[in-house]
Amino acid sequence: METVPTASAATAEDFSSSSSSTSPTAAISRWKYNVSRRYQHLLDKSVPHVLHRWVVCLAVVSIYAVRVYLVQGFYIITYGLGIYLLNLLMGFLSPQIDPEYSDGPTLPTRGSDEFRPFVRRLPEFKFWYCVTRSFCIGFVLTFFSAFDVPVFWPILLFYWLMLFTLTMRRQIMHMIKYRYVPFSLGKQRYDGKRPSSSDATSTED
């Protein structure tokens, strides 16, 4: 024989479902979702504003530099940021498909080749976003003394300069070997020459 649920049981189920929907976990999840949507919306709106984005990035880097200068420490964090930025820069200057390992031609090497814009392995927007986020994280880490490891910073600077020089030299040699420039200057347009007055006279005759 079927049992019909009573009104008290239905009320209890409605109360339990409403209480679960208003639980702290659900509220935190909704808040995180709204914040992430708002954050992504702001990032999407900033895509066409290249100059403004890099001005903000420069301001963040300046704030971090002033902070490190004032506290006279956290050189390990700065060195880690330098290595990370060097890695990002190599991705920004490298093509998406390395011609050294590709089967067919991916970059135009002659003026008669079909125009193909330079496609980066790391797009400009992602490059800017990673640089800005890394310096924001580094700025926060400077407030924790556990990351202030005593080190002789000129050695780190010399080692980073050596690494930068060798890496850029290899990248420039790669660019020379495969004859590409990591910037798209746009397709060249050739306007037809107007016929001269003498040509026009000869055609009329």
PDB file of N, CA and C in Angstrom, residues 41-57 124-125 128:
ATOM      1  N   HIS A  41      35.016  40.244 -16.568  1.00  0.00           N
ATOM      2  CA  HIS A  41      34.403  41.306 -17.365  1.00  0.00           C
ATOM      3  C   HIS A  41      35.324  42.517 -17.462  1.00  0.00           C
ATOM      4  N   LEU A  42      35.973  42.883 -16.362  1.00  0.00           N
ATOM      5  CA  LEU A  42      36.903  44.011 -16.387  1.00  0.00           C
ATOM      6  C   LEU A  42      38.114  43.705 -17.270  1.00  0.00           C
ATOM      7  N   LEU A  43      38.603  42.457 -17.215  1.00  0.00           N
ATOM      8  CA  LEU A  43      39.726  42.081 -18.075  1.00  0.00           C
ATOM      9  C   LEU A  43      39.344  42.152 -19.551  1.00  0.00           C
ATOM     10  N   ASP A  44      38.144  41.689 -19.872  1.00  0.00           N
ATOM     11  CA  ASP A  44      37.697  41.728 -21.262  1.00  0.00           C
ATOM     12  C   ASP A  44      37.558  43.166 -21.763  1.00  0.00           C
ATOM     13  N   LYS A  45      37.101  44.054 -20.898  1.00  0.00           N
ATOM     14  CA  LYS A  45      36.958  45.453 -21.299  1.00  0.00           C
ATOM     15  C   LYS A  45      38.311  46.140 -21.491  1.00  0.00           C
ATOM     16  N   SER A  46      39.340  45.648 -20.807  1.00  0.00           N
ATOM     17  CA  SER A  46      40.662  46.283 -20.905  1.00  0.00           C
ATOM     18  C   SER A  46      41.477  45.811 -22.098  1.00  0.00           C
ATOM     19  N   VAL A  47      40.993  44.826 -22.846  1.00  0.00           N
ATOM     20  CA  VAL A  47      41.777  44.268 -23.958  1.00  0.00           C
ATOM     21  C   VAL A  47      42.161  45.330 -24.989  1.00  0.00           C
ATOM     22  N   PRO A  48      41.239  46.170 -25.489  1.00  0.00           N
ATOM     23  CA  PRO A  48      41.650  47.130 -26.537  1.00  0.00           C
ATOM     24  C   PRO A  48      42.485  48.294 -26.022  1.00  0.00           C
ATOM     25  N   HIS A  49      42.550  48.506 -24.706  1.00  0.00           N
ATOM     26  CA  HIS A  49      43.269  49.660 -24.144  1.00  0.00           C
ATOM     27  C   HIS A  49      44.706  49.243 -23.819  1.00  0.00           C
ATOM     28  N   VAL A  50      45.519  49.104 -24.859  1.00  0.00           N
ATOM     29  CA  VAL A  50      46.877  48.588 -24.674  1.00  0.00           C
ATOM     30  C   VAL A  50      47.734  49.570 -23.879  1.00  0.00           C
ATOM     31  N   LEU A  51      47.710  50.833 -24.252  1.00  0.00           N
ATOM     32  CA  LEU A  51      48.557  51.824 -23.581  1.00  0.00           C
ATOM     33  C   LEU A  51      48.184  51.963 -22.108  1.00  0.00           C
ATOM     34  N   HIS A  52      46.890  52.036 -21.816  1.00  0.00           N
ATOM     35  CA  HIS A  52      46.468  52.180 -20.420  1.00  0.00           C
ATOM     36  C   HIS A  52      46.859  50.966 -19.590  1.00  0.00           C
ATOM     37  N   ARG A  53      46.769  49.793 -20.195  1.00  0.00           N
ATOM     38  CA  ARG A  53      47.126  48.577 -19.457  1.00  0.00           C
ATOM     39  C   ARG A  53      48.607  48.584 -19.079  1.00  0.00           C
ATOM     40  N   TRP A  54      49.466  48.987 -20.016  1.00  0.00           N
ATOM     41  CA  TRP A  54      50.892  48.977 -19.729  1.00  0.00           C
ATOM     42  C   TRP A  54      51.293  50.112 -18.799  1.00  0.00           C
ATOM     43  N   VAL A  55      50.542  51.196 -18.790  1.00  0.00           N
ATOM     44  CA  VAL A  55      50.792  52.250 -17.804  1.00  0.00           C
ATOM     45  C   VAL A  55      50.493  51.730 -16.402  1.00  0.00           C
ATOM     46  N   VAL A  56      49.402  50.983 -16.262  1.00  0.00           N
ATOM     47  CA  VAL A  56      49.073  50.376 -14.970  1.00  0.00           C
ATOM     48  C   VAL A  56      50.149  49.376 -14.560  1.00  0.00           C
ATOM     49  N   CYS A  57      50.624  48.592 -15.524  1.00  0.00           N
ATOM     50  CA  CYS A  57      51.690  47.628 -15.232  1.00  0.00           C
ATOM     51  C   CYS A  57      52.959  48.337 -14.772  1.00  0.00           C
ATOM     52  N   GLU A 124      50.082  39.221 -26.521  1.00  0.00           N
ATOM     53  CA  GLU A 124      50.412  40.455 -25.795  1.00  0.00           C
ATOM     54  C   GLU A 124      49.585  40.603 -24.531  1.00  0.00           C
ATOM     55  N   PHE A 125      48.288  40.303 -24.609  1.00  0.00           N
ATOM     56  CA  PHE A 125      47.438  40.490 -23.435  1.00  0.00           C
ATOM     57  C   PHE A 125      47.844  39.542 -22.311  1.00  0.00           C
ATOM     58  N   TRP A 128      51.063  40.802 -20.735  1.00  0.00           N
ATOM     59  CA  TRP A 128      50.806  41.894 -19.797  1.00  0.00           C
ATOM     60  C   TRP A 128      50.175  41.371 -18.508  1.00  0.00           C
TER      61      TRP A 128
END
